[in-house]
Amino acid sequence: MGLNDKQSEVIDLLVLGNMSKEAIAKSVGVAPKSIYNWLNKNVEFKAELQRRTEVFNDTRMGEAKKKLAVHLDNAINNIIEIMNDKDNPKRFEATKYLIDRNLGNTTTKVEQTNKTENEDDKIQDIDSLLEELKDDIIEEIQEDNIVIQRPKKQGA
C-alpha cells in the first residue's frame, strides 16, 4: 500500500525528536490520534520509522566519530601524561581507563561458588557463605561471653 506524504513527513519529524506528537500533528495537518494510531496499529509505518531512525542514528554516530577522530591522538597523549604523573591525583583513573579500553572493563564483583559435601553437593554463592560465617562468629562470641569494647568518644 505504501505510506502517504503526511505519514512520511510525520516519520521525519518523529526521527528528529525535537517536537511532541501533538506539535507534529498540528504542523503536518493531521489529528494527534492519527499519529498514535499509526504508531500502534500500522506495521508499515512502524517499520519505516524504525528504519529511518536507525539510518539517522548511524549517520549521527558517523559524524560524531569523524569529529572526535581529529582530537583522538591528543586525548590519548593527555591520558598517558596524567597516567605518568606521579603527583596527579587522577593517575589511577587514567591508568584504569587505558587498561579497561584495551583489555575490557573489569568487573567489581567476583562470582565464586563452593560445593558442600553435607548438603547433597548443593552449590552456594559467596554471599550465602559469608552470611553463614558471620552467624557462626556471632554465636561463638555469645557462647564465650566475649566483650568487645567500643572506642571512647573524644571529649567524653
mmCIF file of C-alpha atoms in Angstrom:
data_model
loop_
_atom_site.group_PDB
_atom_site.id
_atom_site.type_symbol
_atom_site.label_atom_id
_atom_site.label_comp_id
_atom_site.label_asym_id
_atom_site.label_seq_id
_atom_site.Cartn_x
_atom_site.Cartn_y
_atom_site.Cartn_z
ATOM 1 C CA MET A 1 0.000 0.000 0.000
ATOM 2 C CA GLY A 2 2.791 2.489 0.864
ATOM 3 C CA LEU A 3 2.890 5.495 3.133
ATOM 4 C CA ASN A 4 1.242 8.768 2.159
ATOM 5 C CA ASP A 5 3.060 12.132 2.200
ATOM 6 C CA LYS A 6 1.694 13.121 5.617
ATOM 7 C CA GLN A 7 2.823 9.828 7.187
ATOM 8 C CA SER A 8 6.257 10.263 5.651
ATOM 9 C CA GLU A 9 6.520 13.809 6.989
ATOM 10 C CA VAL A 10 5.397 12.645 10.457
ATOM 11 C CA ILE A 11 8.120 9.974 10.419
ATOM 12 C CA ASP A 12 10.761 12.573 9.520
ATOM 13 C CA LEU A 13 9.683 14.786 12.415
ATOM 14 C CA LEU A 14 9.490 11.871 14.864
ATOM 15 C CA VAL A 15 13.023 10.828 13.921
ATOM 16 C CA LEU A 16 14.342 14.316 14.648
ATOM 17 C CA GLY A 17 12.823 14.002 18.114
ATOM 18 C CA ASN A 18 12.502 17.681 18.944
ATOM 19 C CA MET A 19 8.703 18.030 18.743
ATOM 20 C CA SER A 20 5.844 16.449 20.654
ATOM 21 C CA LYS A 21 3.394 14.252 18.784
ATOM 22 C CA GLU A 22 0.760 16.940 19.243
ATOM 23 C CA ALA A 23 3.031 19.615 17.725
ATOM 24 C CA ILE A 24 3.890 17.283 14.831
ATOM 25 C CA ALA A 25 0.199 16.639 14.191
ATOM 26 C CA LYS A 26 -0.528 20.364 14.110
ATOM 27 C CA SER A 27 2.462 21.039 11.846
ATOM 28 C CA VAL A 28 1.567 18.304 9.359
ATOM 29 C CA GLY A 29 -2.179 18.900 9.497
ATOM 30 C CA VAL A 30 -3.399 15.615 10.956
ATOM 31 C CA ALA A 31 -5.173 14.719 14.178
ATOM 32 C CA PRO A 32 -2.883 13.647 17.039
ATOM 33 C CA LYS A 33 -4.974 10.477 17.265
ATOM 34 C CA SER A 34 -3.884 9.600 13.719
ATOM 35 C CA ILE A 35 -0.228 9.610 14.767
ATOM 36 C CA TYR A 36 -0.997 7.417 17.772
ATOM 37 C CA ASN A 37 -2.967 5.014 15.554
ATOM 38 C CA TRP A 38 -0.107 4.816 13.028
ATOM 39 C CA LEU A 39 2.381 4.153 15.832
ATOM 40 C CA ASN A 40 0.238 1.467 17.458
ATOM 41 C CA LYS A 41 -1.534 -0.223 14.569
ATOM 42 C CA ASN A 42 0.257 0.468 11.272
ATOM 43 C CA VAL A 43 3.010 -2.115 10.778
ATOM 44 C CA GLU A 44 4.370 -0.407 7.670
ATOM 45 C CA PHE A 45 4.527 2.982 9.443
ATOM 46 C CA LYS A 46 6.340 1.484 12.448
ATOM 47 C CA ALA A 47 8.819 -0.391 10.225
ATOM 48 C CA GLU A 48 9.641 2.750 8.223
ATOM 49 C CA LEU A 49 10.022 4.783 11.417
ATOM 50 C CA GLN A 50 12.425 2.157 12.765
ATOM 51 C CA ARG A 51 14.416 2.081 9.507
ATOM 52 C CA ARG A 52 14.739 5.877 9.274
ATOM 53 C CA THR A 53 15.635 6.139 12.968
ATOM 54 C CA GLU A 54 18.468 3.647 12.507
ATOM 55 C CA VAL A 55 19.760 5.467 9.422
ATOM 56 C CA PHE A 56 19.565 8.804 11.253
ATOM 57 C CA ASN A 57 21.390 7.450 14.329
ATOM 58 C CA ASP A 58 24.057 5.713 12.231
ATOM 59 C CA THR A 59 24.675 8.940 10.320
ATOM 60 C CA ARG A 60 24.930 10.971 13.533
ATOM 61 C CA MET A 61 27.288 8.417 15.055
ATOM 62 C CA GLY A 62 29.481 8.509 11.956
ATOM 63 C CA GLU A 63 29.641 12.299 12.022
ATOM 64 C CA ALA A 64 30.473 12.304 15.734
ATOM 65 C CA LYS A 65 33.265 9.768 15.232
ATOM 66 C CA LYS A 66 34.759 11.909 12.449
ATOM 67 C CA LYS A 67 34.755 14.967 14.725
ATOM 68 C CA LEU A 68 36.326 13.063 17.601
ATOM 69 C CA ALA A 69 38.935 11.343 15.422
ATOM 70 C CA VAL A 70 40.645 14.696 14.849
ATOM 71 C CA HIS A 71 41.302 15.003 18.599
ATOM 72 C CA LEU A 72 41.942 11.342 19.435
ATOM 73 C CA ASP A 73 45.757 11.417 19.384
ATOM 74 C CA ASN A 74 45.823 14.487 21.614
ATOM 75 C CA ALA A 75 43.307 12.932 24.048
ATOM 76 C CA ILE A 76 45.300 9.714 24.303
ATOM 77 C CA ASN A 77 48.505 11.662 24.898
ATOM 78 C CA ASN A 78 46.788 13.656 27.664
ATOM 79 C CA ILE A 79 45.616 10.474 29.382
ATOM 80 C CA ILE A 80 49.123 8.974 29.133
ATOM 81 C CA GLU A 81 50.608 12.189 30.542
ATOM 82 C CA ILE A 82 48.226 12.054 33.524
ATOM 83 C CA MET A 83 48.954 8.357 33.992
ATOM 84 C CA ASN A 84 52.706 9.016 34.129
ATOM 85 C CA ASP A 85 52.485 11.990 36.511
ATOM 86 C CA LYS A 86 53.081 10.512 39.965
ATOM 87 C CA ASP A 87 51.786 13.675 41.665
ATOM 88 C CA ASN A 88 48.475 13.762 39.793
ATOM 89 C CA PRO A 89 45.539 12.527 41.927
ATOM 90 C CA LYS A 90 43.792 11.309 38.752
ATOM 91 C CA ARG A 91 46.671 8.977 37.900
ATOM 92 C CA PHE A 92 44.810 5.833 38.959
ATOM 93 C CA GLU A 93 41.683 6.720 36.964
ATOM 94 C CA ALA A 94 43.733 7.442 33.837
ATOM 95 C CA THR A 95 45.616 4.163 34.149
ATOM 96 C CA LYS A 96 42.427 2.199 34.790
ATOM 97 C CA TYR A 97 40.734 3.859 31.838
ATOM 98 C CA LEU A 98 43.529 2.879 29.437
ATOM 99 C CA ILE A 99 43.567 -0.691 30.727
ATOM 100 C CA ASP A 100 39.775 -1.001 30.528
ATOM 101 C CA ARG A 101 39.704 0.399 26.987
ATOM 102 C CA ASN A 102 42.373 -2.048 25.837
ATOM 103 C CA LEU A 103 41.572 -5.176 27.824
ATOM 104 C CA GLY A 104 37.880 -4.704 28.509
ATOM 105 C CA ASN A 105 36.122 -3.374 31.564
ATOM 106 C CA THR A 106 36.843 -5.430 34.654
ATOM 107 C CA THR A 107 34.004 -6.429 36.939
ATOM 108 C CA THR A 108 33.938 -5.384 40.555
ATOM 109 C CA LYS A 109 32.109 -8.421 41.912
ATOM 110 C CA VAL A 110 33.802 -11.798 41.930
ATOM 111 C CA GLU A 111 31.438 -14.693 41.414
ATOM 112 C CA GLN A 112 32.550 -17.686 43.418
ATOM 113 C CA THR A 113 30.867 -20.963 44.239
ATOM 114 C CA ASN A 114 31.668 -23.745 46.650
ATOM 115 C CA LYS A 115 30.355 -27.289 46.779
ATOM 116 C CA THR A 116 29.425 -28.545 50.194
ATOM 117 C CA GLU A 117 29.541 -32.260 50.927
ATOM 118 C CA ASN A 118 26.873 -32.291 53.615
ATOM 119 C CA GLU A 119 24.142 -30.665 51.518
ATOM 120 C CA ASP A 120 23.900 -33.067 48.564
ATOM 121 C CA ASP A 121 26.639 -31.150 46.719
ATOM 122 C CA LYS A 122 24.475 -28.044 46.625
ATOM 123 C CA ILE A 123 26.353 -25.084 45.148
ATOM 124 C CA GLN A 124 26.371 -21.996 47.344
ATOM 125 C CA ASP A 125 27.259 -18.483 46.322
ATOM 126 C CA ILE A 126 29.891 -16.490 48.197
ATOM 127 C CA ASP A 127 27.309 -14.146 49.761
ATOM 128 C CA SER A 128 25.499 -17.080 51.409
ATOM 129 C CA LEU A 129 28.778 -18.471 52.727
ATOM 130 C CA LEU A 130 29.754 -15.088 54.184
ATOM 131 C CA GLU A 131 26.352 -14.776 55.866
ATOM 132 C CA GLU A 132 26.746 -18.240 57.450
ATOM 133 C CA LEU A 133 30.262 -17.372 58.603
ATOM 134 C CA LYS A 134 29.006 -14.124 60.162
ATOM 135 C CA ASP A 135 26.256 -16.047 62.012
ATOM 136 C CA ASP A 136 28.802 -18.609 63.288
ATOM 137 C CA ILE A 137 31.113 -15.879 64.588
ATOM 138 C CA ILE A 138 28.248 -14.117 66.375
ATOM 139 C CA GLU A 139 27.210 -17.426 68.030
ATOM 140 C CA GLU A 140 30.802 -18.071 69.210
ATOM 141 C CA ILE A 141 31.049 -14.562 70.634
ATOM 142 C CA GLN A 142 27.772 -15.030 72.530
ATOM 143 C CA GLU A 143 28.729 -18.525 73.819
ATOM 144 C CA ASP A 144 32.150 -17.389 75.044
ATOM 145 C CA ASN A 145 30.786 -14.143 76.526
ATOM 146 C CA ILE A 146 33.377 -12.160 74.616
ATOM 147 C CA VAL A 147 33.056 -8.444 75.221
ATOM 148 C CA ILE A 148 34.165 -6.075 72.513
ATOM 149 C CA GLN A 149 34.727 -2.570 73.783
ATOM 150 C CA ARG A 150 33.881 0.324 71.555
ATOM 151 C CA PRO A 151 36.392 3.151 71.302
ATOM 152 C CA LYS A 152 35.684 6.062 73.619
ATOM 153 C CA LYS A 153 34.465 9.282 72.059
ATOM 154 C CA GLN A 154 36.847 12.185 72.328
ATOM 155 C CA GLY A 155 35.862 14.753 74.888
ATOM 156 C CA ALA A 156 33.752 12.276 76.869
#
